[in-house]
Every structure is written in C-alpha cells, then in structure tokens.
Short mmCIF file of C-alpha atoms and ligand atoms in Angstrom, two decimals:
data_model
loop_
_atom_site.label_atom_id
_atom_site.label_comp_id
_atom_site.label_asym_id
_atom_site.label_seq_id
_atom_site.Cartn_x
_atom_site.Cartn_y
_atom_site.Cartn_z
CA MET S 29 13.68 32.42 23.11
CA THR S 30 16.22 31.47 20.46
CA ASP S 31 16.94 33.59 17.47
CA GLN S 32 17.61 30.66 15.39
CA LYS S 33 15.25 29.92 12.57
CA GLY S 34 13.44 26.61 12.74
CA LYS S 35 14.19 23.91 10.30
CA LEU S 36 13.02 20.42 9.30
CA SER S 37 14.37 17.51 11.20
CA PRO S 38 17.60 16.19 9.67
CA LEU S 39 15.98 12.65 9.91
CA LEU S 40 13.49 13.56 7.21
CA LYS S 41 15.09 12.21 4.01
CA GLN S 42 13.63 13.08 0.57
CA ALA S 43 14.01 10.67 -2.28
CA THR S 44 14.20 13.37 -4.92
CA GLY S 45 15.63 16.91 -5.05
CA VAL S 46 12.44 18.36 -6.42
CA THR S 47 10.38 21.09 -4.79
CA ALA S 48 6.73 20.50 -5.65
CA ALA S 49 5.34 24.00 -6.37
CA LYS S 50 2.25 22.81 -8.21
CA GLY S 51 0.54 19.51 -9.05
CA GLU S 52 -1.39 18.82 -12.28
CA GLY S 53 -2.67 15.38 -13.12
CA ALA S 54 0.34 13.04 -13.59
CA TYR S 55 2.76 15.96 -13.23
CA ILE S 56 4.60 17.86 -10.49
CA ILE S 57 5.89 21.32 -11.47
CA ASP S 58 8.77 22.92 -9.64
CA PRO S 59 9.20 26.69 -8.87
CA GLU S 60 11.10 27.19 -12.07
CA GLY S 61 8.29 25.64 -14.06
CA ARG S 62 10.05 22.31 -14.85
CA ARG S 63 7.47 19.52 -15.25
CA TYR S 64 8.17 16.08 -13.83
CA LEU S 65 6.17 12.93 -14.66
CA ASP S 66 5.17 11.72 -11.20
CA PHE S 67 5.38 7.93 -11.06
CA THR S 68 5.46 8.04 -7.20
CA SER S 69 1.93 9.38 -6.72
CA GLY S 70 3.10 10.60 -3.29
CA ILE S 71 3.67 6.89 -2.41
CA GLY S 72 0.52 5.65 -4.06
CA VAL S 73 -1.80 8.36 -2.85
CA THR S 74 -2.82 10.66 -5.70
CA SER S 75 -5.08 8.04 -7.27
CA THR S 76 -7.00 10.60 -9.48
CA GLY S 77 -3.85 12.58 -10.15
CA HIS S 78 -2.75 15.83 -8.59
CA CYS S 79 -5.54 18.35 -7.93
CA HIS S 80 -8.30 16.55 -9.89
CA PRO S 81 -10.90 19.38 -10.52
CA LYS S 82 -13.75 17.38 -9.05
CA VAL S 83 -11.77 16.59 -5.90
CA VAL S 84 -10.58 20.20 -5.51
CA GLU S 85 -14.16 21.40 -5.99
CA ALA S 86 -15.45 18.97 -3.30
CA ALA S 87 -12.80 20.10 -0.85
CA GLN S 88 -13.13 23.75 -1.50
CA LYS S 89 -16.84 23.59 -0.95
CA GLN S 90 -16.42 21.63 2.25
CA VAL S 91 -13.69 24.08 3.56
CA ALA S 92 -16.13 27.00 3.11
CA THR S 93 -18.94 25.07 4.94
CA MET S 94 -17.56 23.02 7.87
CA ILE S 95 -13.93 22.14 8.49
CA HIS S 96 -13.83 20.36 11.88
CA ALA S 97 -16.93 18.46 12.62
CA GLN S 98 -15.26 16.48 15.45
CA ALA S 99 -16.55 12.88 14.97
CA THR S 100 -16.89 11.99 18.61
CA THR S 101 -18.66 15.27 19.40
CA VAL S 102 -20.99 15.92 16.62
CA MET S 103 -22.27 14.14 13.53
CA ASN S 104 -20.25 15.04 10.38
CA PRO S 105 -22.79 14.40 7.54
CA ARG S 106 -19.95 13.57 5.08
CA LEU S 107 -19.07 10.49 7.14
CA PRO S 108 -22.30 8.47 6.76
CA GLU S 109 -22.24 9.50 3.06
CA LEU S 110 -18.70 8.15 2.67
CA ALA S 111 -19.53 4.98 4.61
CA GLU S 112 -22.49 4.38 2.28
CA LYS S 113 -20.33 4.71 -0.75
CA LEU S 114 -17.49 2.61 0.64
CA GLY S 115 -20.05 -0.03 1.65
CA GLU S 116 -20.90 -0.44 -2.06
CA LEU S 117 -17.31 -1.27 -2.78
CA THR S 118 -16.32 -3.43 0.19
CA PRO S 119 -17.39 -7.14 0.15
CA ASP S 120 -20.37 -8.31 2.34
CA PRO S 121 -20.70 -8.15 5.25
CA LEU S 122 -17.85 -5.64 5.73
CA ASN S 123 -20.01 -2.55 5.75
CA ALA S 124 -19.18 -0.84 8.99
CA PHE S 125 -16.30 1.74 9.04
CA PHE S 126 -13.98 3.42 11.56
CA PHE S 127 -12.30 6.44 10.08
CA SER S 128 -8.91 7.80 11.05
CA ASN S 129 -6.18 9.95 9.47
CA ALA S 130 -3.28 7.65 8.31
CA GLY S 131 -2.80 4.08 7.31
CA THR S 132 -0.95 3.39 10.60
CA GLU S 133 -4.02 4.51 12.67
CA ALA S 134 -6.33 2.04 10.70
CA VAL S 135 -3.79 -0.65 11.54
CA GLU S 136 -3.79 0.34 15.26
CA GLY S 137 -7.54 0.34 15.16
CA ALA S 138 -7.50 -3.16 13.76
CA ILE S 139 -5.03 -4.38 16.43
CA ARG S 140 -7.32 -3.16 19.13
CA LEU S 141 -10.47 -4.68 17.47
CA VAL S 142 -9.00 -8.08 16.82
CA ARG S 143 -7.75 -8.49 20.31
CA GLN S 144 -10.98 -7.16 21.88
CA ALA S 145 -13.33 -9.13 19.61
CA THR S 146 -11.43 -12.47 20.03
CA GLU S 147 -10.06 -11.92 23.55
CA ARG S 148 -6.87 -13.53 22.27
CA PRO S 149 -3.41 -11.95 22.42
CA ASN S 150 -1.38 -12.99 19.39
CA ILE S 151 -1.19 -11.57 15.85
CA ILE S 152 0.50 -13.46 13.00
CA VAL S 153 2.14 -11.35 10.30
CA PHE S 154 4.13 -12.25 7.23
CA HIS S 155 7.80 -11.62 6.67
CA GLY S 156 8.51 -8.62 4.61
CA GLY S 157 5.19 -6.97 5.44
CA PHE S 158 4.85 -3.19 6.15
CA HIS S 159 1.98 -1.89 8.32
CA GLY S 160 3.20 1.47 9.57
CA ARG S 161 5.53 3.37 11.91
CA THR S 162 3.54 3.78 15.19
CA MET S 163 4.37 1.24 17.94
CA GLY S 164 1.68 -1.34 17.33
CA SER S 165 1.81 -1.21 13.52
CA LEU S 166 5.65 -1.06 13.68
CA SER S 167 5.61 -4.24 15.71
CA LEU S 168 3.79 -5.91 12.82
CA THR S 169 6.31 -4.54 10.26
CA THR S 170 9.29 -6.68 9.00
CA SER S 171 10.05 -5.04 5.72
CA SER S 172 13.35 -3.38 6.84
CA VAL S 173 15.37 -3.26 10.03
CA GLY S 174 15.92 0.50 9.37
CA LEU S 175 12.34 1.08 10.61
CA ARG S 176 12.75 -0.97 13.74
CA ALA S 177 16.28 -0.09 14.73
CA GLY S 178 16.81 1.52 18.09
CA VAL S 179 13.15 1.54 19.10
CA SER S 180 12.75 -1.86 20.66
CA PRO S 181 11.19 -3.44 22.64
CA MET S 182 8.31 -3.76 20.38
CA MET S 183 4.75 -4.74 21.36
CA SER S 184 4.62 -8.33 22.30
CA GLY S 185 2.38 -11.05 20.92
CA VAL S 186 3.49 -10.76 17.26
CA VAL S 187 4.58 -13.93 15.37
CA VAL S 188 6.25 -13.68 11.96
CA ALA S 189 5.42 -16.37 9.40
CA PRO S 190 7.00 -16.65 5.94
CA PHE S 191 5.46 -15.01 2.97
CA PRO S 192 5.47 -16.89 -0.41
CA HIS S 193 8.17 -14.76 -1.98
CA ALA S 194 9.10 -17.33 -4.68
CA PHE S 195 11.80 -15.13 -6.33
CA HIS S 196 13.50 -14.55 -2.99
CA TYR S 197 13.54 -18.21 -2.09
CA GLY S 198 14.49 -19.23 -5.60
CA TRP S 199 11.62 -21.69 -5.68
CA SER S 200 8.53 -22.14 -7.79
CA GLU S 201 5.29 -20.51 -6.55
CA GLU S 202 4.03 -23.98 -5.66
CA GLU S 203 7.10 -24.77 -3.59
CA ALA S 204 7.12 -21.45 -1.83
CA THR S 205 3.35 -21.73 -1.10
CA ASP S 206 3.74 -25.33 0.35
CA PHE S 207 6.60 -24.16 2.53
CA CYS S 208 4.78 -21.17 3.83
CA LEU S 209 1.54 -23.06 4.63
CA ARG S 210 3.52 -25.89 6.33
CA GLU S 211 5.42 -23.30 8.43
CA LEU S 212 2.18 -21.61 9.38
CA ASP S 213 0.79 -24.92 10.67
CA ARG S 214 4.01 -25.41 12.62
CA ILE S 215 3.56 -22.05 14.19
CA PHE S 216 0.23 -23.30 15.64
CA VAL S 217 2.01 -26.14 17.41
CA THR S 218 5.29 -24.45 18.36
CA TYR S 219 4.63 -20.77 18.98
CA SER S 220 1.07 -19.47 19.05
CA ALA S 221 -1.77 -21.99 19.63
CA PRO S 222 -4.80 -21.25 17.56
CA LYS S 223 -6.74 -20.45 20.74
CA GLU S 224 -4.18 -17.73 21.51
CA THR S 225 -4.17 -16.24 17.99
CA ALA S 226 -6.49 -13.30 17.44
CA ALA S 227 -5.70 -12.49 13.81
CA MET S 228 -3.42 -12.69 10.80
CA PHE S 229 -2.53 -9.37 9.09
CA ILE S 230 -1.34 -9.53 5.52
CA GLU S 231 -0.81 -7.29 2.57
CA PRO S 232 -2.28 -9.00 -0.44
CA VAL S 233 0.54 -7.42 -2.44
CA GLN S 234 3.45 -6.60 -0.22
CA GLY S 235 4.53 -2.99 -0.80
CA GLU S 236 7.52 -1.57 1.03
CA GLY S 237 8.90 -5.11 1.28
CA GLY S 238 9.40 -5.35 -2.47
CA TYR S 239 6.16 -5.41 -4.50
CA VAL S 240 5.44 -9.06 -4.04
CA PRO S 241 1.96 -10.43 -4.65
CA ALA S 242 0.64 -13.24 -2.58
CA ASN S 243 -1.16 -16.01 -4.59
CA THR S 244 -4.62 -17.61 -4.57
CA ARG S 245 -3.72 -20.92 -2.94
CA PHE S 246 -1.80 -19.23 -0.12
CA MET S 247 -4.58 -16.69 0.52
CA GLN S 248 -7.23 -19.43 0.51
CA GLY S 249 -4.98 -21.44 2.82
CA LEU S 250 -4.92 -18.54 5.24
CA ARG S 251 -8.76 -18.33 4.96
CA GLU S 252 -9.27 -21.99 5.70
CA ARG S 253 -7.01 -21.94 8.79
CA CYS S 254 -8.73 -18.74 10.09
CA ASP S 255 -12.18 -20.21 9.63
CA LYS S 256 -11.11 -23.53 11.26
CA HIS S 257 -9.69 -21.78 14.37
CA GLY S 258 -11.88 -18.69 14.71
CA ILE S 259 -8.94 -16.35 13.82
CA MET S 260 -9.67 -13.03 12.08
CA LEU S 261 -8.11 -12.43 8.64
CA VAL S 262 -7.11 -8.77 8.09
CA PHE S 263 -6.12 -7.45 4.73
CA ASP S 264 -3.93 -4.45 4.77
CA GLU S 265 -5.00 -2.74 1.44
CA VAL S 266 -3.43 0.56 2.38
CA GLN S 267 -1.06 0.59 -0.65
CA ALA S 268 -2.49 -2.09 -2.95
CA GLY S 269 -6.17 -1.22 -2.61
CA PHE S 270 -8.46 1.34 -4.24
CA GLY S 271 -7.86 0.29 -7.82
CA ARG S 272 -4.07 0.26 -7.83
CA SER S 273 -3.75 -3.52 -8.49
CA GLY S 274 -6.06 -3.35 -11.55
CA LYS S 275 -9.04 -4.60 -9.57
CA PHE S 276 -10.72 -2.55 -6.85
CA TRP S 277 -9.26 -4.47 -4.06
CA ALA S 278 -6.00 -6.40 -4.41
CA HIS S 279 -7.64 -9.36 -2.63
CA ASP S 280 -10.13 -9.56 -5.54
CA HIS S 281 -7.41 -11.30 -7.45
CA PHE S 282 -7.49 -14.20 -4.95
CA ASP S 283 -11.09 -14.82 -4.44
CA VAL S 284 -10.92 -14.60 -0.69
CA THR S 285 -12.98 -12.48 1.65
CA PRO S 286 -11.32 -11.07 4.81
CA ASP S 287 -12.81 -10.18 8.18
CA ALA S 288 -11.43 -6.63 8.03
CA ILE S 289 -9.84 -4.40 5.39
CA LEU S 290 -7.45 -1.46 6.11
CA ILE S 291 -7.83 1.46 3.63
CA ALA S 292 -5.89 4.69 3.23
CA LYS S 293 -3.60 6.19 0.62
CA GLY S 294 -5.72 6.34 -2.67
CA LEU S 295 -8.89 6.91 -0.76
CA ALA S 296 -8.93 10.70 -0.95
CA SER S 297 -6.34 11.73 -3.64
CA GLY S 298 -3.99 13.23 -1.04
CA PHE S 299 -6.25 14.27 1.82
CA PRO S 300 -5.41 12.41 5.03
CA ILE S 301 -8.10 9.84 5.84
CA SER S 302 -7.98 6.13 6.53
CA ALA S 303 -10.63 3.46 7.30
CA LEU S 304 -10.97 0.15 9.03
CA ALA S 305 -13.79 -1.79 7.41
CA ALA S 306 -15.43 -4.84 9.24
CA SER S 307 -18.89 -6.27 9.74
CA GLU S 308 -21.10 -4.47 12.21
CA GLU S 309 -21.16 -7.65 14.25
CA THR S 310 -17.37 -7.73 14.53
CA MET S 311 -17.18 -3.96 15.22
CA ALA S 312 -19.74 -4.46 17.98
CA LYS S 313 -17.38 -6.88 19.76
CA GLY S 314 -14.78 -4.04 20.28
CA TRP S 315 -14.67 -2.19 23.54
CA PRO S 316 -17.12 0.81 23.61
CA GLY S 317 -15.21 4.08 23.21
CA SER S 318 -12.07 2.40 21.80
CA GLN S 319 -12.54 3.99 18.38
CA GLY S 320 -11.96 7.71 18.32
CA GLY S 321 -9.44 10.42 17.78
CA THR S 322 -9.48 14.22 17.50
CA TYR S 323 -9.21 14.56 13.71
CA GLY S 324 -10.33 11.11 12.41
CA GLY S 325 -12.73 11.31 9.57
CA ASN S 326 -12.05 15.01 8.93
CA ALA S 327 -14.91 16.61 6.93
CA ILE S 328 -12.63 17.95 4.14
CA SER S 329 -10.92 14.64 3.64
CA ALA S 330 -14.19 12.72 3.75
CA ALA S 331 -15.65 15.19 0.98
CA ALA S 332 -12.46 14.56 -1.04
CA ALA S 333 -12.87 10.79 -0.63
CA ILE S 334 -16.49 10.91 -1.81
CA ALA S 335 -15.34 12.84 -4.92
CA THR S 336 -12.45 10.47 -5.36
CA ILE S 337 -14.73 7.41 -5.44
CA ASP S 338 -17.11 9.23 -7.93
CA VAL S 339 -14.11 9.97 -10.19
CA ILE S 340 -12.70 6.51 -9.99
CA ARG S 341 -16.11 5.16 -11.13
CA GLU S 342 -16.94 7.88 -13.75
CA GLU S 343 -13.57 7.74 -15.41
CA GLY S 344 -13.14 3.95 -15.22
CA LEU S 345 -9.84 4.32 -13.39
CA VAL S 346 -9.73 0.70 -12.16
CA GLU S 347 -10.04 -0.52 -15.74
CA ASN S 348 -7.43 2.06 -16.76
CA ALA S 349 -5.07 0.86 -14.02
CA GLU S 350 -5.45 -2.72 -15.39
CA ARG S 351 -4.94 -1.67 -19.00
CA MET S 352 -2.02 0.67 -18.30
CA GLY S 353 -0.49 -1.79 -15.92
CA LYS S 354 -0.47 -4.39 -18.75
CA ARG S 355 1.12 -1.89 -21.07
CA LEU S 356 3.79 -0.99 -18.49
CA ARG S 357 4.50 -4.65 -17.71
CA SER S 358 4.90 -5.49 -21.34
CA ASN S 359 7.23 -2.50 -21.90
CA LEU S 360 9.35 -3.65 -19.01
CA GLU S 361 9.39 -7.26 -20.08
CA SER S 362 10.68 -6.16 -23.48
CA LEU S 363 13.42 -4.20 -21.90
CA LYS S 364 14.39 -7.08 -19.63
CA LYS S 365 15.49 -9.04 -22.71
CA ASP S 366 18.23 -6.51 -23.25
CA TYR S 367 18.99 -5.68 -19.70
CA PRO S 368 19.55 -8.85 -17.62
CA ASP S 369 20.22 -6.76 -14.47
CA MET S 370 16.49 -6.29 -14.35
CA ALA S 371 16.33 -9.59 -12.49
CA ASP S 372 12.61 -9.67 -11.70
CA ILE S 373 9.47 -7.81 -12.70
CA ARG S 374 6.49 -8.32 -10.41
CA GLY S 375 3.46 -6.67 -8.94
CA MET S 376 -0.13 -6.11 -10.19
CA GLY S 377 -1.81 -3.35 -12.18
CA LEU S 378 -0.13 -0.06 -11.57
CA MET S 379 1.98 -1.42 -8.70
CA LEU S 380 4.98 -2.89 -10.32
CA GLY S 381 8.59 -3.44 -9.18
CA VAL S 382 11.76 -4.10 -11.07
CA GLU S 383 14.36 -5.86 -8.84
CA MET S 384 17.93 -4.86 -9.87
CA ARG S 385 20.71 -7.30 -9.34
CA ARG S 386 24.34 -7.52 -9.99
CA GLY S 387 25.01 -11.24 -10.55
CA ASP S 388 23.05 -12.83 -7.66
CA ALA S 389 23.19 -9.83 -5.37
CA PRO S 390 20.55 -7.22 -4.84
CA ASP S 391 21.79 -3.95 -6.33
CA GLY S 392 20.39 -1.03 -4.28
CA GLU S 393 23.13 1.30 -5.52
CA ARG S 394 22.15 0.78 -9.18
CA ALA S 395 18.45 1.24 -8.41
CA GLY S 396 19.36 4.57 -6.64
CA ASN S 397 21.41 5.72 -9.52
CA ILE S 398 18.66 4.81 -11.97
CA LEU S 399 16.25 7.03 -9.97
CA LYS S 400 18.72 9.98 -10.10
CA GLU S 401 19.05 9.61 -13.87
CA CYS S 402 15.28 9.41 -14.29
CA GLU S 403 14.80 12.61 -12.30
CA LYS S 404 17.41 14.47 -14.46
CA ARG S 405 15.20 13.51 -17.40
CA GLY S 406 11.93 14.58 -15.77
CA LEU S 407 10.64 11.27 -14.25
CA LEU S 408 10.11 10.86 -10.53
CA MET S 409 10.25 7.31 -9.18
CA LEU S 410 10.78 5.51 -5.78
CA ARG S 411 12.58 2.46 -4.58
CA CYS S 412 11.59 -0.23 -2.07
CA GLY S 413 12.88 -3.58 -0.73
CA PRO S 414 15.24 -4.43 2.10
CA TYR S 415 18.22 -3.30 0.12
CA GLN S 416 16.34 -0.58 -1.76
CA GLU S 417 17.02 -2.65 -4.78
CA ILE S 418 13.54 -2.41 -6.30
CA VAL S 419 12.61 0.41 -8.67
CA ARG S 420 8.91 0.76 -8.09
CA TRP S 421 6.27 2.00 -10.50
CA LEU S 422 3.20 3.52 -9.01
CA PRO S 423 1.79 6.23 -11.38
CA PRO S 424 -1.57 7.82 -10.74
CA LEU S 425 -4.56 5.74 -11.94
CA ILE S 426 -5.27 8.44 -14.53
CA VAL S 427 -2.01 7.71 -16.32
CA ASN S 428 -2.19 7.36 -20.09
CA GLN S 429 -0.33 5.27 -22.68
CA GLU S 430 1.89 8.11 -23.86
CA GLN S 431 2.98 8.82 -20.26
CA ILE S 432 3.66 5.02 -19.63
CA ASP S 433 5.73 4.83 -22.82
CA GLU S 434 7.60 8.06 -22.11
CA ALA S 435 8.39 6.78 -18.56
CA THR S 436 9.71 3.41 -19.98
CA ARG S 437 11.79 5.34 -22.49
CA ILE S 438 13.41 7.46 -19.78
CA PHE S 439 13.91 4.31 -17.67
CA GLU S 440 15.83 2.72 -20.51
CA GLU S 441 18.03 5.81 -20.84
CA ALA S 442 18.71 5.65 -17.18
CA LEU S 443 19.57 1.90 -17.40
CA ASN S 444 22.19 2.83 -20.08
CA ALA S 445 23.49 5.82 -18.15
CA THR S 446 24.11 3.64 -15.04
CA ALA S 447 25.42 0.45 -16.61
C1 LIG Z 530 0.53 -1.60 3.36
C2 LIG Z 530 0.65 -0.38 4.27
N1 LIG Z 530 0.15 -0.36 5.43
C3 LIG Z 530 0.20 0.68 6.24
C4 LIG Z 530 0.93 1.82 5.83
C5 LIG Z 530 1.05 3.00 6.77
O1 LIG Z 530 0.37 4.18 6.25
P1 LIG Z 530 0.74 5.60 6.77
O2 LIG Z 530 2.04 5.91 6.21
O3 LIG Z 530 -0.37 6.42 6.15
O4 LIG Z 530 0.64 5.60 8.18
C6 LIG Z 530 1.58 1.89 4.60
C7 LIG Z 530 2.39 3.05 4.13
O5 LIG Z 530 3.14 2.99 3.20
C8 LIG Z 530 1.49 0.69 3.75
O6 LIG Z 530 2.03 0.66 2.56
#
C-alpha cells in the first residue's frame, strides 16, 4: 500500500490548459464559467455538438434500461437497429457491420478481415496516413515518427506508397498523381506482388498527417488496380467520414466505392463506438469467432449513435458542414492575402488545415503560438502535421455562421499577436 495519491500519466499531453466542466453545443465551459468556442470537437467527435438533447435523451433512456448487453453473449437490440440505419448510409453492398469501441479497433478488425478473406499477407498504406495507436494500426501509420518511436519492431507485411500531397512535393496535382500511381505500380514489381497483396488502406482525406485530400484520379487509379488484382480497398473514414467533409462519406467526393469502410469519431457524438463495414460476402470470408470483444457495440453508445444519425438527418448537418466549410474556407482565403505565412489552405468541408510556414520551412512553433493566443481569446483549436505546423479547423457539424466568423476573427488576432 502506498499513501501517495494516484495521478495521470505524465505521458498524457493536453493541447490546451482548459478544464471542461460542461459542454453545450459548440462550446466548452470551464469550472469558472468561461465559455470556449470548441473548434476541436474532441478531435472530430462531437458531430452534433456537446450534449445534444436528443443524444442525451437516448443515452439516458438506455442507461436506465440496459447498460452492458455483451454482444457475443446476448443480442443487444440496439445493434441491429444501428446496423439497419448505417446500412442506409453506406454504399451497396457494404451493409454488414462489426462494432467495436475505438477507431483503432475497427482498423485492427479490418487488418484481420483482409488477410483472412484474401489469404494474402501484405497491406499497402499511403505515406502520411494515420490509422491508430495499437500495434497493427500503428504499423499502418506513417504520419509522425513520434507515434512509432521506441516501439519497433512493427507488424510485418506493411508497404508504404506515396500519397499525392501536391503541396508537399511542390508539384501540380496532376504531376503528384502520376508519380504516385507510377510508384504504386513499381511496388507491385519490386516489393509486394499483387498475389501477395491483401489490401490497400487509405484515408480519403489524410487527417493527422496534415489535412490532405486525395483526388478522384488517384482514388480511381487505386480502385482499378485493386479490381485488376483482387486486392481489397479499405477507406479509413474515422476522421473524414460522417458528414465532416461536406458529403456523408469523404469518398463520395471521388466517386469510388471501397470494399470496406472504417467508421468511428462522429458516429455517436462522443460515446465510444466504431464500426467496420463490408459486404456480407466479404465478412463471411473472415475466420469464425475473429470478431468480438468485451465492450464492442456497447448499448449506450449504440443508442447514442442511432440518435446521432437521426439528428444529422433531421437538422441537415451534412449540408450545414458543406455550407459552413465554404464560409470558413472563404474567410481563410481572404486572410491569406494579408498573411503570406498561411502557406496553404486545404481540406474539405469542416475539415480544413492552414499550413504555417516561415519562408520555405514548416513553422510548428508559430502554429503552436497561434493556438495559445486563440485559447486566451476563447477559441480552442488543434494542430497536426509532421512538424505540428498545421492549424486545423474541425468545429462540430452544428456550427453556425456567426461562430465561424467569430473564430476567424480570433484567428486573425492570433496571427497578429504571433507575427
Ligand atoms: C483516420 C483515423 N483512423 C484511425 C484513428 C484511430 O482512432 P482512435 O483514436 O479512436 O483509436 C484516427 C484517430 O484520430 C484517425 O483519425
């Protein structure tokens, strides 16, 4: 027995100095009653805002009825209900779902499924991608060495291909796409033969790596190669999905249908739940018993997810994300004219990033200082990118025009305060 009080691990770093005593729509309120405009959405999670009354009501009702209907022991009636609703949103024939708790678990489920279904070992991922922090998903992650440092060796069978990040390469989108597709073909003859390649995993809009959208020709190029070689195409929509990009799925922008979709974050407005979606036929190729887990598909989270989908539909939140995303982008584009250190503005819908540079060099320090100045003025934001040089904007999908304009006004003050 120790008489020392327990504390949080010193490895847990918080991006802000704020204590969140209460959440209300687009705001976080601290114990002193100070209101912060929350443009982090808990890393893209609180899609319907904090504590949306319909989500709260659904969760409260479920808590009082049944909390832990363990999914591999009994039938939790919320799960088929949720699957039915999700099936209306996912593209055909992806209407079978495996539910788990976090994004990373959906990725792990997909790694197992693609290897079992194809009986092939290798997985191609794209440089800068983020897929999670558990050993399998971390092995697919190449957004920052900080995540991988000190934990190697990773899972084997992962091949990293270039992502068409035109701004990074300093090329046009056409040039970047040509290069990436050419390198992918080269991988098939130098590294991972098509017959040894189970799947490609890609974020349609890279998140942690720097808010970089893929493009239609690239995504269609992946689809063609997957079809030709019997490789599965898996879209990790954990961050960019569920309305955030201004369309329901980020891949809707590219007119390409994947073989599996990974869903989490915005799915239940803050309750932990994630899903792997695939066709029934593909799911049936997995190993019996390989999908499970103690808490996966928790009844409260599932009830909150059903309510979240209803709210997104009833309140037209995907359309709102598109409209407000346009407004935000246009505000930022106007600012860029006066602030050339805003080197690039990119992303989709309400998933936008502003890359800060000093001359040609990524400027993570400036981006960090901007966040501090924003926080002083009541706006919470996050950063991303390998140098933490990208200020990212991911407000809840309920955000309104006044809040967007207020946030950009604060951002401009922060630019001036850090110049
Ligand atoms: C695209 C993507 N995939 C997977 C994950 C992992 O999700 P989680 O943190 O819930 O495990 C994240 C988290 O940020 C993500 O952005």
